[in-house]
Coordinates of N, CA and C in Angstrom, one line a residue:
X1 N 17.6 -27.1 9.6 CA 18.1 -27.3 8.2 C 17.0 -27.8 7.3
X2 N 17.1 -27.5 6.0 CA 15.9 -27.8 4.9 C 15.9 -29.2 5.3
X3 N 16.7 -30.2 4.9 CA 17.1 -31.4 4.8 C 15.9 -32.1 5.8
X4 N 15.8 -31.9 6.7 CA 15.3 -32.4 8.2 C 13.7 -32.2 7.9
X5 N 13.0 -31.0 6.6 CA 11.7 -31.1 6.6 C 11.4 -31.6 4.6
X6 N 12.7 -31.7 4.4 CA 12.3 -32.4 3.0 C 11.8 -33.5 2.8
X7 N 11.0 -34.2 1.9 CA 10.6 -35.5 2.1 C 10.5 -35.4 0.3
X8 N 10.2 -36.8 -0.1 CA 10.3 -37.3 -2.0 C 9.1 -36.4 -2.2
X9 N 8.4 -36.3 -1.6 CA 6.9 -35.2 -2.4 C 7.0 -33.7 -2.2
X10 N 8.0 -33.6 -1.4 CA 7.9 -32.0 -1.3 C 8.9 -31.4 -2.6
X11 N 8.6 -30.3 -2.6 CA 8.7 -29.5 -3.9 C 10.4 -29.2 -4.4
X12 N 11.1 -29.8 -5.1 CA 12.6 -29.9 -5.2 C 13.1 -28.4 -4.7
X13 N 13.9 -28.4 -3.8 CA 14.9 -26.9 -3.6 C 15.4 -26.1 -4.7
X14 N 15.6 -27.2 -6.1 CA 16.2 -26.0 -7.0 C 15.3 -25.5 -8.4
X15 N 14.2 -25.8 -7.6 CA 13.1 -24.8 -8.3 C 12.5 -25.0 -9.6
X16 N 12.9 -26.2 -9.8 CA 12.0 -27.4 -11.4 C 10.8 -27.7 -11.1
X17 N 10.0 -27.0 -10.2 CA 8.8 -27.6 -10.2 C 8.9 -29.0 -10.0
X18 N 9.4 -29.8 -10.4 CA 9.0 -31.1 -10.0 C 9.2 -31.5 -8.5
X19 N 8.8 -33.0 -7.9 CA 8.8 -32.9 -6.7 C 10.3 -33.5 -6.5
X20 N 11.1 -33.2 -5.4 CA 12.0 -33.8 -4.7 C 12.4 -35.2 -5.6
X21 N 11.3 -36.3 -5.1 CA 12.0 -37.6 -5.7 C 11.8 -37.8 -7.3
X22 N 11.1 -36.8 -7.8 CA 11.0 -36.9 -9.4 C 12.4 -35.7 -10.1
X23 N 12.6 -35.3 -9.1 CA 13.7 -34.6 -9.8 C 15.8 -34.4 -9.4
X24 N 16.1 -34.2 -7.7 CA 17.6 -34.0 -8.0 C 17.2 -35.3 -6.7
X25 N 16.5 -35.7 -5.7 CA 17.1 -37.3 -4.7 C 17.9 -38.1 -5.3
X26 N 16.9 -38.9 -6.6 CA 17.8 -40.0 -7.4 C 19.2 -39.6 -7.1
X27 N 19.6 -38.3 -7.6 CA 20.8 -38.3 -7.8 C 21.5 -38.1 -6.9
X28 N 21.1 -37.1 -5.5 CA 22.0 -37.2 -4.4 C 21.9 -39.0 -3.5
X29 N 21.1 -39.6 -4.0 CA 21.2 -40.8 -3.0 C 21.5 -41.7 -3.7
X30 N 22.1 -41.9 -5.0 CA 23.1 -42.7 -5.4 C 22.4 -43.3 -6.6
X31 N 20.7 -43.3 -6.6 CA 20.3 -44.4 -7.4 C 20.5 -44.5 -9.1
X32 N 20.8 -42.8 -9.3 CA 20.5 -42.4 -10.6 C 21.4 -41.1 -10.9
X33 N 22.3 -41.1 -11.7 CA 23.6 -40.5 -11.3 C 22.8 -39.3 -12.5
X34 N 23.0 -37.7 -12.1 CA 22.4 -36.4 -13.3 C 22.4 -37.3 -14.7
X35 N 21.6 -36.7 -15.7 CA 21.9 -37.2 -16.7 C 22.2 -36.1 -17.4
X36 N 22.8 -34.8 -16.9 CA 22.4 -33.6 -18.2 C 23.6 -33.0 -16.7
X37 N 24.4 -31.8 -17.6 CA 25.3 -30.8 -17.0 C 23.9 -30.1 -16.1
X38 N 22.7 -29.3 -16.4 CA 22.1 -28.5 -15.7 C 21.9 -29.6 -14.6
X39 N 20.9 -30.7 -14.7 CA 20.8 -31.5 -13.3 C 22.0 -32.0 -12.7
X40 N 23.2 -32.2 -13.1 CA 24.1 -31.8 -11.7 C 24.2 -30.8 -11.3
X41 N 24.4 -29.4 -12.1 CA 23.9 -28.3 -11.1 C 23.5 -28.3 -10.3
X42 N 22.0 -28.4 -10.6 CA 20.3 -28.3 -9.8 C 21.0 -29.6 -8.8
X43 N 21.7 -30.3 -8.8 CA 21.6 -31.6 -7.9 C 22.2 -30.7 -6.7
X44 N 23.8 -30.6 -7.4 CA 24.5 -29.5 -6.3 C 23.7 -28.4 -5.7
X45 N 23.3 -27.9 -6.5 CA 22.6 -26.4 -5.3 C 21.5 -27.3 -4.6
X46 N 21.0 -28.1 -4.8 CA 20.3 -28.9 -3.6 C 21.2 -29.6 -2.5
X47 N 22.2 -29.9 -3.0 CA 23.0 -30.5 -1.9 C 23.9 -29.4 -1.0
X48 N 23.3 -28.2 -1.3 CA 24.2 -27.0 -0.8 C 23.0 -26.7 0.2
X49 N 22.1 -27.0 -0.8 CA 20.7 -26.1 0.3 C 20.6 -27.3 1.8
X50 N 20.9 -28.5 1.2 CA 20.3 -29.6 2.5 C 22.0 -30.1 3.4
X51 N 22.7 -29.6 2.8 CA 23.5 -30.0 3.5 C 24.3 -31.4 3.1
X52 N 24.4 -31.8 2.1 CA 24.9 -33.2 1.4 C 25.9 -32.8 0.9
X53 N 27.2 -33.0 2.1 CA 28.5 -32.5 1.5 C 28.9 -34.1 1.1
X54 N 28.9 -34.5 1.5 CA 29.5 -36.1 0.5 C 29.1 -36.0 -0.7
X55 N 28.0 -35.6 -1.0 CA 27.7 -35.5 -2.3 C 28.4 -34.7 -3.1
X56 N 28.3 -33.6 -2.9 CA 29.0 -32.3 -3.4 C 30.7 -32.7 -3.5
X57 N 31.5 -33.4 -2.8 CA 32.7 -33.6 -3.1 C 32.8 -35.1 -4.1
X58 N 32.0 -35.9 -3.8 CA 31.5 -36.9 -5.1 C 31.8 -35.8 -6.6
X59 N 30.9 -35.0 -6.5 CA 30.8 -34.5 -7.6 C 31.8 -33.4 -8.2
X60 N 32.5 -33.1 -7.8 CA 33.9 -32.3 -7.8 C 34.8 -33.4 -8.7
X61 N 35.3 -32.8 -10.4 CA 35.9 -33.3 -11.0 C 37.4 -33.8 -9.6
X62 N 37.9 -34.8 -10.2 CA 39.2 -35.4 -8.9 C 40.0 -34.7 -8.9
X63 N 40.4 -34.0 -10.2 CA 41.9 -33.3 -10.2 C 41.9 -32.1 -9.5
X64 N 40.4 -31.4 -9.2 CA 39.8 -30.3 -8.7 C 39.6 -30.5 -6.9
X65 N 39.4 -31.7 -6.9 CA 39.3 -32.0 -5.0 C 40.6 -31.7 -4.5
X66 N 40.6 -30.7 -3.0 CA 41.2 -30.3 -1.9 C 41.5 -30.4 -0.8
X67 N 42.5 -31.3 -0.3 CA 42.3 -31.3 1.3 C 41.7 -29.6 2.0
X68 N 41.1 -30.4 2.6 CA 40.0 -29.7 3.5 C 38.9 -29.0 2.4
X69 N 38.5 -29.6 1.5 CA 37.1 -29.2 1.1 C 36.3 -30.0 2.0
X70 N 36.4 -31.0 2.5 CA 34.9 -31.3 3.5 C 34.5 -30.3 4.4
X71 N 35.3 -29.7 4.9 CA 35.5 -28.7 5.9 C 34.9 -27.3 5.7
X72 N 35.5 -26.9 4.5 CA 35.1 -26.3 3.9 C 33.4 -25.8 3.5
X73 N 33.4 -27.2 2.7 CA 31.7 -27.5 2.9 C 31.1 -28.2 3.8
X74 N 31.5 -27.9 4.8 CA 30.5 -28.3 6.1 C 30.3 -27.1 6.8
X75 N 30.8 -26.7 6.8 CA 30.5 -24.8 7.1 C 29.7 -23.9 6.6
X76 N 30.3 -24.1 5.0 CA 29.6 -23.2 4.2 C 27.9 -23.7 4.3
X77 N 27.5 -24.8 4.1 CA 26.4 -25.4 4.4 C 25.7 -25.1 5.6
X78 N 26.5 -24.5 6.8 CA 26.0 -24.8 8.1 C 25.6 -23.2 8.1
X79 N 26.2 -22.0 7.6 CA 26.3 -20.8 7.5 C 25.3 -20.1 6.6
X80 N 25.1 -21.1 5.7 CA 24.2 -20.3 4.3 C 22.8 -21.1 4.4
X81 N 22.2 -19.9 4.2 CA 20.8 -20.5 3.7 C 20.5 -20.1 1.9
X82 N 20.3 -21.1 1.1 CA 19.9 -20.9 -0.4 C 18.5 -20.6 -0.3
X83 N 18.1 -19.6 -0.7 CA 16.7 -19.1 -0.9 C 16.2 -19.4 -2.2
X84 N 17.0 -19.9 -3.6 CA 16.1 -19.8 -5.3 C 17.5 -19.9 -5.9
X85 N 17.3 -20.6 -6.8 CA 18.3 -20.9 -7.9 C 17.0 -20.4 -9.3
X86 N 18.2 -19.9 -10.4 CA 17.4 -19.2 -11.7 C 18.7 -19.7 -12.6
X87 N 18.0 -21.0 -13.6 CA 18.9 -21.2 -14.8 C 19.4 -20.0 -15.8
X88 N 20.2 -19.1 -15.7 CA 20.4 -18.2 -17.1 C 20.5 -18.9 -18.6
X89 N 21.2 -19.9 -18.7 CA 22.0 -20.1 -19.5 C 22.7 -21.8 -19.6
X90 N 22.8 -22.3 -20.7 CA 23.0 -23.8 -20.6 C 23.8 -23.8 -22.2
X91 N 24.8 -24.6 -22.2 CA 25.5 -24.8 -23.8 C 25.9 -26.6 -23.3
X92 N 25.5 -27.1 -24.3 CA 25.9 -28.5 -24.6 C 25.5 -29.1 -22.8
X93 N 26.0 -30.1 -22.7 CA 26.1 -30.7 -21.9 C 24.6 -31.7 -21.4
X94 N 24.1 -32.3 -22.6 CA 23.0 -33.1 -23.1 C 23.8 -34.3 -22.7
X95 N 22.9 -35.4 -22.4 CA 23.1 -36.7 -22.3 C 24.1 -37.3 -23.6
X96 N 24.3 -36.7 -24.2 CA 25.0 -37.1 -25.6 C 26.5 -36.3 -25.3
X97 N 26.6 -35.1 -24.8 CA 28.1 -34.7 -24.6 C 28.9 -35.2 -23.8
X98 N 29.6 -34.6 -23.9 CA 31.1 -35.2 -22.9 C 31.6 -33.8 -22.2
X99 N 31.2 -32.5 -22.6 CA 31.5 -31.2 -21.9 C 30.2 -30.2 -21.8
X100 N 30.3 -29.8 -20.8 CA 28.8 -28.7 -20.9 C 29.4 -27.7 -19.6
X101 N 27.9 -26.6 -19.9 CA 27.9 -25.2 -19.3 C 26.7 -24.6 -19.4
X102 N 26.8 -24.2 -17.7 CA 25.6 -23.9 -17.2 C 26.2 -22.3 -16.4
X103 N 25.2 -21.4 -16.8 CA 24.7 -20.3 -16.3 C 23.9 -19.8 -14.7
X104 N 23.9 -19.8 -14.3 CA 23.3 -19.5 -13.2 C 23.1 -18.2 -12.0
X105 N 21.9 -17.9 -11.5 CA 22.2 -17.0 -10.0 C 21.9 -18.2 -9.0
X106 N 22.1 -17.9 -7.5 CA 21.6 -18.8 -6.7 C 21.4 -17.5 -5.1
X107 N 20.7 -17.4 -5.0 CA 20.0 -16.2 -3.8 C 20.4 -17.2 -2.7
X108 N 20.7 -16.3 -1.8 CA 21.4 -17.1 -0.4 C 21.1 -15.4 0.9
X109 N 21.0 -16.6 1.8 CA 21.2 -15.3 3.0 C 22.3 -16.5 3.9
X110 N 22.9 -15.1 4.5 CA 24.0 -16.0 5.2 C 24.1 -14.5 6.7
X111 N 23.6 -15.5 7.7 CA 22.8 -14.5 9.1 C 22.0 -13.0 8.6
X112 N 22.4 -11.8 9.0 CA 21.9 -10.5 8.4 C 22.2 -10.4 7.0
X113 N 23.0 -10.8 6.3 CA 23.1 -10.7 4.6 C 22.7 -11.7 3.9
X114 N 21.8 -11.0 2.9 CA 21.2 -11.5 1.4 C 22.0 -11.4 -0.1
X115 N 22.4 -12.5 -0.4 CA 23.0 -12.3 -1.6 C 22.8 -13.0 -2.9
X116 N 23.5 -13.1 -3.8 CA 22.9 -13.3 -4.7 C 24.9 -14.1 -5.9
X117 N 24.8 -15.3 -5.8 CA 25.9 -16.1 -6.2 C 25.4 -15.9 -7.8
X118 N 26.5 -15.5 -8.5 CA 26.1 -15.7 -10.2 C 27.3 -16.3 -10.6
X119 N 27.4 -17.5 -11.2 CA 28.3 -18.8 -11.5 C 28.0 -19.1 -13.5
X120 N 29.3 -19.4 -13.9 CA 29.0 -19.7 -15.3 C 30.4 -21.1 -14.9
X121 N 29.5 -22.1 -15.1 CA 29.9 -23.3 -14.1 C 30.4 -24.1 -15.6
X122 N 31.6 -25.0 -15.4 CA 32.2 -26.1 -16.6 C 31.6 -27.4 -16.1
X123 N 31.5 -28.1 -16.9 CA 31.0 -29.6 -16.2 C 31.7 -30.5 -17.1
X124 N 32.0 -32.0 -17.3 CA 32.5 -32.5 -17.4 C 31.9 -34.0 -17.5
X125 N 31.9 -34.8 -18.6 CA 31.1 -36.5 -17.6 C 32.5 -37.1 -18.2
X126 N 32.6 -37.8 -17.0 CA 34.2 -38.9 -16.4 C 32.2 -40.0 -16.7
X127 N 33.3 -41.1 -17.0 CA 32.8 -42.3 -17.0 C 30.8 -42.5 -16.9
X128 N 30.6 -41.7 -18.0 CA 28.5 -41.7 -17.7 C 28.1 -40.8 -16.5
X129 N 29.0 -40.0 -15.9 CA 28.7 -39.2 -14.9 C 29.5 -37.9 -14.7
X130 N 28.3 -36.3 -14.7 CA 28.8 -35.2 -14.6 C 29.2 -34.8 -13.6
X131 N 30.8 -34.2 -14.0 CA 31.5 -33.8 -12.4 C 31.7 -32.6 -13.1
X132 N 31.4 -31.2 -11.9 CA 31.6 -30.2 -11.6 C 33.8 -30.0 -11.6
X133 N 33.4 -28.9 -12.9 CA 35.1 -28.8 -12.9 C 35.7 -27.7 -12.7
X134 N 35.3 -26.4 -12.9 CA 35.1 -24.7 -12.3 C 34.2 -23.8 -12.7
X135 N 34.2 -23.1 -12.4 CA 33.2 -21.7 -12.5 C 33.9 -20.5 -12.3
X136 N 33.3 -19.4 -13.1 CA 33.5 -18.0 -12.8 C 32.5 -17.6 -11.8
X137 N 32.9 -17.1 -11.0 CA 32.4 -16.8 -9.9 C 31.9 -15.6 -9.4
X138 N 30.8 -14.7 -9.4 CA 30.7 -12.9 -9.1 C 29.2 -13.2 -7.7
X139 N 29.8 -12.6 -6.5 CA 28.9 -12.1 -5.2 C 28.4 -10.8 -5.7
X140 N 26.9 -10.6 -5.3 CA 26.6 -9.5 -5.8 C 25.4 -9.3 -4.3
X141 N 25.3 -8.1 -4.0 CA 24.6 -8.1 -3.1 C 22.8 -8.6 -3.5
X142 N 22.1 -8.5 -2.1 CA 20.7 -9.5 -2.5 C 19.4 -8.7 -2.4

């Protein structure tokens, strides 16, 4: 699993060029919660690539959480490998909003298949912090 060779200097999974601890750690390890709708994205598809399902249900608006999403994402995590995330598209969701939306593909192989997840994702900040609220969803092959 990525998780097991990432370290704060290696190169962040969701593809900001910046390094791991300069870009989505803070926020999967509690110290420094996204400040923008795209960096909880980028936080999430890191926590998808490494495996941080606590995180990922953290960040799930409440009204949106499911018995058996841990399960859910403990699988899907265990099954997929994310190969590249590419920002399309971003409306609002600046440190100044209260609602934002983000655009996205995210390349994955999951055993013999390559695909390719394209998401136009709602975000939300509850209390100084962005929770993931739904997305339009399209699989497209990779």
């Amino acid at each position: 699993m990525l998780h097991d060779q990432l370290t704060g200097a290696s190169p962040c999974p969701c593809g900001s060029g910046k390094t791991f601890a300069q870009c989505c750690e803070p926020a999967l390890n509690g110290t420094r919660p996204a400040p923008t709708a795209e960096a909880l994205m980028r936080s999430r598809y890191c926590a998808f690539a490494i495996g941080a399902v606590e995180y990922l249900l953290q960040t799930i608006a409440p009204e949106k959480r499911q018995e058996g999403d841990a399960e859910l994402l403990t699988e899907q995590t265990q099954v997929t490998t994310w190969t590249g995330l590419k920002i399309l598209s971003t409306r609002n969701g600046t440190e100044n909003d209260s609602l934002g939306e983000v655009s996205f593909e995210a390349r994955f192989e999951s055993g013999p298949s390559k695909g390719v997840l394209r998401e136009h994702s709602r975000f939300r900040r509850d209390a100084q912090r962005w929770v993931y609220v739904d997305g339009d969803v399209e699989l497209l092959p990779g």
